[in-house]
Coordinates of C-alpha atoms in Angstrom, one line a residue:
X1 CA 16.0 -6.5 6.2
X2 CA 19.1 -4.8 7.9
X3 CA 18.8 -4.2 11.6
X4 CA 22.6 -3.6 13.0
X5 CA 23.4 -5.9 16.0
X6 CA 23.7 -2.7 18.4
X7 CA 20.2 -1.5 17.6
X8 CA 19.0 -5.6 18.3
X9 CA 21.2 -6.0 21.9
X10 CA 20.5 -2.5 22.6
X11 CA 16.0 -3.0 21.7
X12 CA 15.8 -5.7 24.0
X13 CA 18.1 -4.8 26.9
X14 CA 16.2 -1.3 27.4
X15 CA 12.9 -3.7 27.6
X16 CA 13.9 -6.4 29.3
X17 CA 16.1 -4.1 31.8
X18 CA 14.9 -0.4 32.1
X19 CA 14.9 -1.0 35.7
X20 CA 18.4 -2.1 35.9
X21 CA 19.4 0.7 33.3
X22 CA 17.8 3.6 35.5
X23 CA 18.6 5.0 38.7
X24 CA 15.5 4.1 41.4
X25 CA 14.4 8.2 41.4
X26 CA 13.2 7.6 37.7
X27 CA 10.1 6.0 37.1
X28 CA 10.7 3.1 34.6
X29 CA 7.3 3.5 33.5
X30 CA 7.7 6.9 32.2
X31 CA 9.2 6.8 28.8
X32 CA 9.7 10.2 28.3
X33 CA 12.0 10.3 31.6
X34 CA 13.8 7.0 30.9
X35 CA 14.6 8.4 27.4
X36 CA 16.1 11.4 28.4
X37 CA 18.5 9.7 31.4
X38 CA 19.6 7.2 28.6
X39 CA 20.6 9.8 25.8
X40 CA 22.8 11.5 28.9
X41 CA 24.5 8.4 29.6
X42 CA 27.9 6.9 27.8
X43 CA 25.9 4.1 28.0
X44 CA 23.9 4.0 24.8
X45 CA 27.2 4.3 23.2
X46 CA 28.2 1.3 25.2
X47 CA 25.3 -0.7 23.6
X48 CA 25.6 1.1 19.9
X49 CA 29.0 -0.2 20.0
X50 CA 27.7 -3.6 20.6
X51 CA 30.5 -4.4 23.3
X52 CA 29.0 -7.6 24.6
X53 CA 31.6 -7.8 27.4
X54 CA 29.7 -4.5 29.2
X55 CA 26.4 -5.5 28.3
X56 CA 26.9 -8.6 30.4
X57 CA 28.4 -6.5 33.2
X58 CA 25.5 -3.6 33.1
X59 CA 22.7 -5.5 31.8
X60 CA 22.1 -8.9 33.6
X61 CA 23.8 -11.0 36.4
X62 CA 22.7 -14.0 35.5
X63 CA 25.3 -16.0 33.8
X64 CA 22.6 -18.3 31.2
X65 CA 21.3 -15.4 29.7
X66 CA 25.0 -13.6 29.4
X67 CA 26.5 -17.0 27.8
X68 CA 23.5 -17.0 25.6
X69 CA 24.0 -13.2 24.6
X70 CA 27.6 -14.2 23.8
X71 CA 27.3 -17.3 22.1
X72 CA 24.5 -15.3 19.8
X73 CA 26.8 -12.7 19.0
X74 CA 23.1 -10.6 19.1
X75 CA 19.6 -11.3 20.4
X76 CA 16.6 -12.2 17.9
X77 CA 15.2 -9.0 16.1
X78 CA 12.7 -7.2 17.4
X79 CA 11.8 -9.7 20.4
X80 CA 10.7 -6.9 22.0
X81 CA 7.4 -6.3 24.5
X82 CA 5.7 -3.9 22.0
X83 CA 3.7 -2.3 24.5
X84 CA 5.3 1.2 24.4
X85 CA 5.5 3.2 21.2
X86 CA 8.0 6.1 22.1
X87 CA 10.4 3.6 23.5
X88 CA 10.3 1.5 20.4
X89 CA 10.6 4.8 18.2
X90 CA 13.6 5.5 20.4
X91 CA 15.4 2.1 19.8
X92 CA 15.1 3.3 16.0
X93 CA 16.3 6.8 16.6
X94 CA 19.5 6.0 18.3
X95 CA 20.7 3.9 15.4
X96 CA 20.5 6.5 12.5
X97 CA 21.9 4.1 9.6
X98 CA 19.1 1.1 10.7
X99 CA 16.3 0.7 8.0
X100 CA 13.3 -0.9 9.0
X101 CA 11.2 -3.4 6.7
X102 CA 8.0 -2.1 8.3
X103 CA 6.2 -5.6 7.7
X104 CA 8.7 -7.4 9.7
X105 CA 8.1 -5.9 12.9
X106 CA 4.5 -4.8 12.5
X107 CA 3.9 -8.2 11.8
X108 CA 5.8 -9.8 15.3
X109 CA 3.8 -6.6 17.2
X110 CA 0.4 -8.2 15.9
X111 CA 1.4 -11.8 17.1
X112 CA 2.4 -10.1 20.7
X113 CA -1.2 -8.3 20.8
X114 CA 0.8 -5.4 20.5
X115 CA -1.2 -1.7 20.7
X116 CA -3.0 -0.7 17.8
X117 CA -0.9 2.5 17.5
X118 CA 2.3 0.2 17.7
X119 CA 1.3 -2.0 15.0
X120 CA 0.7 1.1 12.5
X121 CA 3.3 3.0 13.5
X122 CA 5.5 0.0 12.3
X123 CA 3.3 -0.4 9.4
X124 CA 3.1 3.2 8.0
X125 CA 6.0 5.4 9.1
X126 CA 9.7 5.3 7.8
X127 CA 12.1 5.5 10.2
X128 CA 12.9 9.4 9.5
X129 CA 9.1 10.1 10.2
X130 CA 9.3 7.9 13.3
X131 CA 12.2 10.0 14.5
X132 CA 10.6 13.2 13.9
X133 CA 8.2 12.1 16.7
X134 CA 8.7 13.3 20.3
X135 CA 5.4 12.0 21.9
X136 CA 3.2 9.0 21.6
X137 CA 0.8 12.0 20.8
X138 CA 3.2 12.7 17.7
X139 CA 3.4 9.7 16.6
X140 CA -0.6 9.6 16.5
X141 CA -0.6 12.4 14.3
X142 CA 1.8 10.9 12.1
X143 CA -0.1 7.6 11.4
X144 CA -3.7 9.5 11.0
X145 CA -1.4 11.9 8.5
X146 CA -0.2 8.8 6.8
X147 CA -3.5 6.9 6.8
X148 CA -5.4 9.4 5.3
X149 CA -2.6 10.3 2.5
X150 CA -2.8 6.5 1.4
X151 CA -6.6 6.3 1.4
X152 CA -6.7 9.6 -1.0
X153 CA -4.1 7.3 -3.1
X154 CA -6.6 4.4 -2.9
X155 CA -9.7 6.6 -4.0
X156 CA -7.4 8.2 -6.6
X157 CA -6.3 5.1 -8.5
X158 CA -9.6 3.4 -8.3
X159 CA -11.1 6.9 -9.5
X160 CA -8.7 6.9 -13.4
X161 CA -10.8 5.1 -15.5
X162 CA -14.2 6.6 -14.7
X163 CA -16.7 4.2 -16.7
X164 CA -19.6 6.1 -16.1
X165 CA -18.0 9.6 -17.9
X166 CA -16.9 7.1 -20.7
X167 CA -20.5 6.1 -20.9
X168 CA -21.9 9.8 -20.9
X169 CA -19.5 11.0 -23.6
X170 CA -20.2 8.2 -25.8
X171 CA -24.4 8.6 -25.3
X172 CA -23.5 12.7 -26.2
X173 CA -21.0 11.7 -29.3
X174 CA -24.0 8.9 -30.3
X175 CA -26.2 11.8 -30.2
X176 CA -24.2 14.5 -32.2
X177 CA -22.9 11.6 -34.6
X178 CA -26.6 10.8 -35.4
X179 CA -27.4 14.8 -35.7
X180 CA -24.6 15.0 -38.4
X181 CA -26.2 12.0 -40.1
X182 CA -29.6 14.2 -40.4
X183 CA -27.6 17.1 -41.6
X184 CA -28.6 18.7 -38.4
X185 CA -25.3 20.9 -37.9
X186 CA -27.2 23.2 -35.8
X187 CA -28.6 20.3 -33.4
X188 CA -25.1 19.1 -33.6
X189 CA -22.9 21.7 -32.9
X190 CA -25.8 22.2 -29.7
X191 CA -24.6 18.9 -28.5
X192 CA -21.1 19.2 -29.1
X193 CA -20.9 22.0 -26.9
X194 CA -22.1 20.1 -24.2
X195 CA -19.8 17.6 -25.0
X196 CA -17.3 20.0 -24.9
X197 CA -17.9 21.0 -21.5
X198 CA -18.6 17.7 -20.0
X199 CA -14.8 16.7 -21.3
X200 CA -13.9 19.6 -20.1
X201 CA -14.7 18.9 -16.7
X202 CA -12.9 15.2 -17.0
X203 CA -9.6 16.6 -18.1
X204 CA -9.7 18.8 -15.1
X205 CA -10.7 15.8 -12.9
X206 CA -7.8 13.8 -14.3
X207 CA -5.8 16.5 -14.0
X208 CA -6.2 17.1 -9.9
X209 CA -5.4 13.2 -10.1
X210 CA -1.9 13.4 -11.2
X211 CA -0.7 15.2 -7.8
X212 CA -2.8 12.7 -5.6
X213 CA -1.2 9.9 -7.7
X214 CA 2.1 10.9 -7.5
X215 CA 2.1 11.6 -4.0
X216 CA 1.3 7.7 -3.8
X217 CA 4.7 7.1 -5.3
X218 CA 6.5 9.4 -3.0
X219 CA 4.8 7.9 0.1
X220 CA 3.9 4.5 -0.4
X221 CA 8.0 3.7 0.3
X222 CA 10.0 6.7 0.4
X223 CA 13.4 4.5 0.9
X224 CA 12.0 3.2 -2.9
X225 CA 11.6 7.1 -4.2
X226 CA 14.8 8.5 -2.8
X227 CA 17.0 7.3 -5.5
X228 CA 14.9 8.7 -8.2
X229 CA 14.6 12.5 -6.7
X230 CA 18.4 12.0 -7.8
X231 CA 17.9 11.6 -11.4
X232 CA 19.0 15.0 -12.5
X233 CA 18.2 17.1 -15.6
X234 CA 21.0 17.2 -18.8
X235 CA 21.4 19.6 -21.2
X236 CA 19.8 19.1 -24.8
X237 CA 21.8 18.3 -27.7
X238 CA 20.0 18.8 -31.1
X239 CA 19.4 16.0 -33.7
X240 CA 22.2 15.0 -36.2
X241 CA 20.9 17.8 -39.2
X242 CA 20.1 16.8 -42.5
X243 CA 22.0 18.2 -45.7
X244 CA 21.3 21.6 -45.7
X245 CA 21.4 21.8 -49.5
X246 CA 18.2 20.3 -50.0
X247 CA 15.0 21.8 -49.5
X248 CA 12.7 21.9 -46.4
X249 CA 10.4 18.8 -48.2
X250 CA 13.5 16.9 -48.8
X251 CA 15.4 17.5 -45.3
X252 CA 11.9 16.0 -43.7
X253 CA 11.9 12.9 -46.0
X254 CA 15.4 12.5 -45.5
X255 CA 15.2 12.4 -41.6
X256 CA 11.9 10.2 -42.0
X257 CA 14.0 8.1 -43.8
X258 CA 17.4 8.4 -42.0
X259 CA 15.1 6.8 -38.6
X260 CA 14.3 3.8 -40.5
X261 CA 18.2 2.5 -40.5
X262 CA 18.4 3.1 -36.7
X263 CA 14.8 1.6 -35.8
X264 CA 15.5 -2.2 -35.8
X265 CA 19.1 -1.8 -33.6
X266 CA 17.0 1.0 -31.1
X267 CA 14.3 -1.6 -30.7
X268 CA 16.5 -4.5 -30.4
X269 CA 18.5 -2.6 -27.7
X270 CA 15.6 -1.2 -25.8
X271 CA 13.8 -4.8 -25.6
X272 CA 17.1 -6.3 -24.4
X273 CA 17.3 -3.6 -21.7
X274 CA 13.5 -4.3 -20.8
X275 CA 14.5 -8.2 -20.9
X276 CA 17.3 -8.2 -18.5
X277 CA 15.1 -6.3 -15.9
X278 CA 12.1 -8.6 -15.8
X279 CA 14.4 -11.8 -15.8
X280 CA 16.7 -10.7 -13.2
X281 CA 15.8 -11.9 -9.4
X282 CA 17.8 -8.9 -7.9
X283 CA 18.6 -5.5 -8.2
X284 CA 22.0 -6.6 -7.7
X285 CA 22.1 -8.8 -10.7
X286 CA 21.0 -5.9 -12.8
X287 CA 24.0 -4.2 -11.4
X288 CA 26.6 -6.7 -12.4
X289 CA 25.5 -7.6 -15.4
X290 CA 25.5 -3.9 -16.4
X291 CA 28.5 -3.1 -14.3
X292 CA 27.1 -0.6 -12.4
X293 CA 28.5 0.4 -9.2
X294 CA 26.8 -0.4 -5.9
X295 CA 29.5 0.0 -3.2
X296 CA 27.3 2.0 -1.2
X297 CA 24.0 -0.2 -1.2
X298 CA 22.2 2.1 -2.9
X299 CA 20.5 -0.8 -4.8
X300 CA 20.7 -3.6 -2.2
X301 CA 17.0 -3.5 -2.2
X302 CA 14.5 -5.8 -3.4
X303 CA 13.8 -6.4 -7.0
X304 CA 9.9 -7.3 -7.1
X305 CA 8.2 -5.1 -4.0
X306 CA 4.7 -6.4 -3.3
X307 CA 4.2 -2.7 -3.1
X308 CA 4.5 -1.9 -6.3
X309 CA 3.2 -4.8 -8.1
X310 CA 3.2 -3.5 -12.2
X311 CA 1.1 -6.5 -13.8
X312 CA -1.5 -8.7 -12.1
X313 CA -0.8 -12.1 -14.3
X314 CA 2.8 -11.7 -14.6
X315 CA 6.1 -10.8 -12.3
X316 CA 7.6 -8.2 -15.2
X317 CA 8.8 -5.1 -13.7
X318 CA 8.9 -3.1 -17.0
X319 CA 6.9 -2.9 -20.3
X320 CA 8.2 -1.1 -23.1
X321 CA 6.3 0.0 -25.9
X322 CA 7.6 1.7 -29.4
X323 CA 5.9 4.6 -30.8
X324 CA 4.6 4.3 -34.6
X325 CA 6.4 6.1 -36.9
X326 CA 5.9 10.1 -37.3
X327 CA 3.8 11.6 -39.8
X328 CA 5.4 13.5 -42.9
X329 CA 2.3 16.3 -42.1
X330 CA 3.4 16.3 -38.4
X331 CA 7.4 16.1 -39.4
X332 CA 7.1 18.7 -41.9
X333 CA 5.2 21.2 -39.2
X334 CA 7.9 20.5 -36.9
X335 CA 10.9 21.3 -39.3
X336 CA 9.0 24.1 -40.5
X337 CA 9.5 25.5 -37.0
X338 CA 12.9 25.0 -36.4
X339 CA 12.8 21.9 -34.5
X340 CA 15.4 18.8 -35.2
X341 CA 13.0 15.9 -34.9
X342 CA 14.9 14.1 -31.6
X343 CA 11.9 11.9 -31.7
X344 CA 12.0 9.6 -34.8
X345 CA 12.5 6.8 -33.0
X346 CA 10.9 6.6 -29.7
X347 CA 10.2 4.3 -26.7
X348 CA 7.6 4.2 -23.8
X349 CA 8.6 2.3 -21.0
X350 CA 6.3 1.8 -18.2
X351 CA 7.5 1.1 -14.4
X352 CA 5.5 1.0 -11.2
X353 CA 8.1 1.1 -8.9
X354 CA 10.6 4.7 -8.9
X355 CA 13.4 2.7 -7.7
X356 CA 13.5 0.7 -10.7
X357 CA 12.8 3.6 -13.0
X358 CA 16.2 5.3 -11.7
X359 CA 18.1 2.1 -12.0
X360 CA 16.6 1.8 -15.9
X361 CA 18.0 5.1 -16.4
X362 CA 21.8 4.0 -14.7
X363 CA 21.4 1.3 -17.2
X364 CA 20.6 3.7 -20.1
X365 CA 23.0 6.3 -18.9
X366 CA 25.8 3.4 -18.5
X367 CA 25.6 1.9 -22.2
X368 CA 24.3 5.4 -24.1
X369 CA 25.7 8.9 -23.9
X370 CA 22.3 10.7 -23.0
X371 CA 21.9 14.3 -24.5
X372 CA 18.9 15.8 -22.9
X373 CA 17.0 14.6 -19.5
X374 CA 14.4 16.2 -17.9
X375 CA 13.1 14.8 -14.7
X376 CA 9.3 16.3 -14.7
X377 CA 8.5 14.2 -11.9
X378 CA 10.5 17.0 -9.8
X379 CA 8.0 19.6 -10.8
X380 CA 6.1 20.7 -7.3
X381 CA 2.8 21.3 -9.3
X382 CA 1.6 19.1 -12.5
X383 CA -0.4 21.1 -15.3
X384 CA 0.0 17.4 -17.1
X385 CA 1.0 13.6 -16.9
X386 CA 4.7 13.9 -15.6
X387 CA 7.7 12.1 -17.4
X388 CA 11.6 10.9 -17.2
X389 CA 12.0 12.0 -20.9
X390 CA 15.4 12.0 -22.5
X391 CA 17.2 11.6 -25.8
X392 CA 20.3 9.1 -26.0
X393 CA 22.7 8.4 -29.0
X394 CA 21.9 5.4 -30.1
X395 CA 24.3 5.4 -33.0
X396 CA 26.7 7.7 -35.5
X397 CA 25.3 10.7 -33.1
X398 CA 21.5 9.6 -34.3
X399 CA 19.1 10.6 -30.8
X400 CA 16.4 8.6 -30.1
X401 CA 13.6 9.2 -27.2
X402 CA 13.3 7.4 -24.2
X403 CA 10.2 8.4 -22.2
X404 CA 9.7 6.5 -18.4
X405 CA 6.3 6.6 -17.1
X406 CA 4.8 5.3 -13.9
X407 CA 1.7 2.7 -14.9
X408 CA -0.7 5.1 -13.1
X409 CA 0.5 8.2 -14.6
X410 CA 0.3 6.1 -18.1
X411 CA -2.9 5.6 -17.7
X412 CA -3.8 9.0 -16.7
X413 CA -2.3 10.2 -19.8
X414 CA -4.1 8.0 -22.1
X415 CA -7.5 9.0 -20.2
X416 CA -6.9 12.8 -20.3
X417 CA -5.4 12.7 -24.1
X418 CA -9.2 11.3 -25.2
X419 CA -10.7 13.9 -22.9
X420 CA -8.4 16.9 -24.1
X421 CA -8.4 15.9 -27.5
X422 CA -12.6 16.9 -27.3
X423 CA -11.8 20.1 -24.9
X424 CA -9.8 21.6 -27.6
X425 CA -11.7 20.6 -30.4
X426 CA -13.4 23.3 -32.8
X427 CA -16.4 21.5 -34.0
X428 CA -18.3 18.4 -34.2
X429 CA -16.8 17.1 -37.1
X430 CA -13.1 17.0 -35.3
X431 CA -15.0 14.5 -32.8
X432 CA -17.2 12.7 -34.2
X433 CA -15.3 9.2 -34.4
X434 CA -15.9 6.6 -31.2
X435 CA -13.4 8.0 -28.6
X436 CA -14.0 4.9 -26.1
X437 CA -13.8 1.0 -26.5
X438 CA -17.0 -0.4 -24.6
X439 CA -16.0 -2.5 -21.0
X440 CA -16.8 -5.8 -22.7
X441 CA -13.6 -5.3 -24.9
X442 CA -11.3 -7.9 -23.1
X443 CA -8.7 -5.5 -22.9
X444 CA -11.1 -3.0 -21.0
X445 CA -11.9 -5.2 -18.9
X446 CA -8.6 -6.3 -17.8
X447 CA -7.6 -3.2 -17.1
X448 CA -10.6 -2.3 -14.7
X449 CA -10.0 -5.2 -12.8
X450 CA -6.2 -4.9 -12.7
X451 CA -7.1 -1.0 -11.7
X452 CA -9.2 -2.7 -8.9
X453 CA -6.9 -4.9 -7.6
X454 CA -4.2 -2.6 -7.4
X455 CA -5.9 0.0 -5.3
X456 CA -7.1 -2.7 -3.2
X457 CA -10.8 -1.5 -3.9
X458 CA -13.9 -3.3 -2.0
X459 CA -15.3 -4.6 -5.3
X460 CA -12.4 -6.6 -6.7
X461 CA -14.0 -9.6 -7.3
X462 CA -12.6 -12.4 -4.4
X463 CA -12.7 -15.4 -6.8
X464 CA -10.2 -16.4 -9.8
X465 CA -12.4 -14.8 -12.5
X466 CA -9.6 -12.6 -13.4
X467 CA -9.8 -13.6 -17.7
X468 CA -6.0 -13.1 -18.2
X469 CA -5.4 -15.4 -14.8
X470 CA -7.5 -17.7 -16.1
X471 CA -6.0 -18.0 -19.7
X472 CA -2.5 -18.5 -17.9
X473 CA -4.0 -21.1 -15.8
X474 CA -5.2 -22.9 -19.1
X475 CA -2.0 -22.4 -21.1
X476 CA 0.1 -24.0 -17.9
X477 CA -2.5 -27.0 -18.0
X478 CA -2.0 -27.5 -21.9
X479 CA 1.9 -27.3 -21.6
X480 CA 2.1 -29.4 -18.6
X481 CA -0.3 -32.1 -20.7
X482 CA 2.4 -31.3 -23.9
X483 CA 5.3 -31.8 -21.4
X484 CA 3.5 -35.7 -20.5
X485 CA 3.3 -36.3 -23.6
X486 CA 6.9 -35.4 -25.1
X487 CA 8.1 -37.4 -21.9
X488 CA 6.1 -40.5 -23.3
X489 CA 7.7 -39.8 -26.9
X490 CA 11.4 -39.3 -25.5
X491 CA 11.4 -42.8 -23.8
X492 CA 10.1 -44.2 -26.9
X493 CA 12.7 -42.7 -28.7
X494 CA 15.5 -43.2 -26.3
X495 CA 13.9 -47.1 -26.2
X496 CA 14.8 -47.0 -30.5
X497 CA 17.8 -45.4 -30.2
X498 CA 19.4 -48.2 -27.6
X499 CA 17.6 -50.8 -30.3
X500 CA 19.8 -49.0 -33.4
X501 CA 22.8 -49.2 -31.2
X502 CA 22.4 -52.6 -30.7
X503 CA 22.0 -54.0 -33.7
X504 CA 24.5 -51.5 -35.3
X505 CA 27.2 -53.5 -33.0
X506 CA 25.7 -56.3 -34.4
X507 CA 27.1 -55.2 -38.0
X508 CA 30.7 -56.2 -39.6
X509 CA 33.5 -53.8 -38.8
X510 CA 33.5 -52.8 -42.3
X511 CA 29.9 -51.8 -42.7
X512 CA 30.7 -49.1 -39.8
X513 CA 33.7 -48.1 -41.3
X514 CA 32.1 -47.4 -44.8
X515 CA 29.3 -45.6 -43.0
X516 CA 28.9 -42.0 -44.4
X517 CA 29.7 -38.8 -42.3
X518 CA 27.0 -36.7 -41.7
X519 CA 26.3 -33.8 -44.1
X520 CA 27.3 -30.1 -43.1
X521 CA 24.0 -28.2 -42.3
X522 CA 21.8 -26.9 -44.9
X523 CA 21.8 -22.4 -45.1
X524 CA 20.0 -21.5 -42.1
X525 CA 16.5 -22.0 -41.9
X526 CA 14.1 -23.5 -39.8
X527 CA 15.1 -27.0 -38.7
X528 CA 18.4 -26.9 -39.9
X529 CA 20.2 -27.4 -36.9
X530 CA 19.5 -30.0 -33.9
X531 CA 19.7 -28.7 -30.7
X532 CA 23.8 -29.8 -29.9
X533 CA 24.6 -28.4 -32.6
X534 CA 22.8 -24.7 -31.6
X535 CA 24.1 -24.6 -28.1
X536 CA 27.3 -24.1 -29.6
X537 CA 28.3 -20.4 -29.6
X538 CA 31.2 -21.4 -32.3
X539 CA 28.5 -22.4 -34.1
X540 CA 28.0 -19.3 -36.8
X541 CA 24.3 -18.3 -38.0
X542 CA 22.4 -15.5 -39.0
X543 CA 20.9 -14.6 -36.1
X544 CA 22.7 -15.7 -32.9
X545 CA 20.1 -14.2 -30.8
X546 CA 16.9 -16.2 -32.3
X547 CA 19.0 -19.7 -32.0
X548 CA 15.8 -21.5 -31.1
X549 CA 13.9 -20.4 -34.5
X550 CA 16.5 -22.9 -35.9
X551 CA 15.2 -25.8 -34.6
X552 CA 12.1 -28.0 -36.0
X553 CA 8.8 -28.1 -34.5
X554 CA 9.1 -31.6 -33.1
X555 CA 12.6 -30.8 -31.2
X556 CA 11.4 -27.4 -30.3
X557 CA 8.5 -29.0 -28.5
X558 CA 11.0 -31.5 -26.5
X559 CA 13.2 -29.0 -25.7
X560 CA 10.9 -26.5 -24.4
X561 CA 8.1 -28.6 -23.2
X562 CA 5.7 -26.1 -25.2
X563 CA 4.8 -25.4 -29.2
X564 CA 6.6 -22.4 -30.8
X565 CA 3.5 -20.4 -30.8
X566 CA 2.9 -20.5 -27.6
X567 CA 6.3 -19.7 -26.7
X568 CA 6.1 -16.8 -28.7
X569 CA 3.0 -15.7 -26.8
X570 CA 5.4 -15.6 -23.3
X571 CA 7.0 -12.2 -21.9
X572 CA 10.1 -11.2 -23.1
X573 CA 11.8 -11.7 -19.8
X574 CA 10.4 -15.3 -19.5
X575 CA 11.5 -16.1 -23.2
X576 CA 14.8 -14.9 -22.2
X577 CA 15.1 -17.0 -19.0
X578 CA 14.0 -20.3 -20.8
X579 CA 16.7 -19.5 -23.9
X580 CA 19.7 -18.9 -21.0
X581 CA 17.9 -21.9 -19.4
X582 CA 18.4 -24.3 -22.3
X583 CA 21.7 -23.0 -23.1
X584 CA 20.4 -20.6 -26.3
X585 CA 21.2 -17.5 -25.7

């Protein structure tokens, strides 16, 4: 939390010394009168400039208090009486460069039994929102608006996945499929029309949620959304074309084949970015890693904000998912329309925090040439789930597609897509296959629990029944058990090594002199190198980014304290962090 020294001094001085700062003809209990007087006096500048000597002379004649102020250089942040909202607001207003972390002063206000309005103001309003208020009534109105907005956001997040709607759609689908199986096409058409109408209503419901969910990202912490709003559109560049002498069919085949030559490099580059973001401890670490300018403090904010929790089971801040290869019929259709297929290699980055989405764009913009960017989140209205859509030059002018979506927007997109498919279908056979997985499916159950957790739904289980967390706990217990076993094995091996050294020292010198030298390592394969060799950066191996894979199973377990299969199941950021810790990166 950054609060200028002058703000701290000025704030404490107002609350403790109102009677010394205003003339006797002004009622010190009249907030508006006190503020009006202070605004008209040079004393405000004295406090904002942090003139300790002037403060001592004006504020108090108590030498002990003055000495404490002088030795400390500043007063304790927010050691205020917190009984007058307008004065709290005025302290913030007098220092335009101050940014207030709402949790800290609000928590202190609660400890001091401050009025509810003061607590809610500090919890819910940003500094700019406070500055817009002229009276306590204005503060109350602003708090009420923010509470209403947050309530809408909460309801929206909890309502994205409606399992009742899914169940009804499944019932209608089951009925329709049975009618098709009985060759009763007319009855199936009637059921299809009912299903289509229902899915159309659900598509509209989800479409209406987009604006509400976007309001959540904008208003939960406007300071973290502001850098994201600065990501502006970039003009589109077309894909590198295929040889013009080829027929359309051969051009399509050529482009699809060409994409395969770039896919591995594209995935490695995107996974590396996701791994760095997930393994970093701060935004400054990311800026330093990619040489991003942070001289203005734009990125000097916490990396993992509590209000933007992407995943209930991990502390990941981004997930990367690569799209499947585009099918030949669809590619042919698009090229026949004159489109140049900029999305043959594609990835979707899933974020929850707008600040980190903007920072990821800065990373991509630093590492690659961006040709074509559309920030669809800046639209005033939303007809479909928005995204941050761009094409980047991975190599040789070949363009790949990158999309960035907020977690809840991606959830809406996935849910909306299924209802939308039914809504645009022209007959029952098109949508006769099952649309939705059942809630008993572990993936769906986890998604539901996570959605409730993040929306603070009252129906969220308060016990530790979350299946993912339970699995993680079991895995951690298993790893600890392996570590204990390995520690015992290490002690045994150490004793054996010491005994071998002792016995070797008893041999005649000629035996030691003729001892054969260690054979050079075999060609790279699993178990070909020992840990000490793999720590050498000069070692020439086939894949330097996969050094851990060259360890034997036994030594891998000794080094990492887990089996290879468990290591492979870890999130990419955690694997990267462990490899760095062990000197294998």
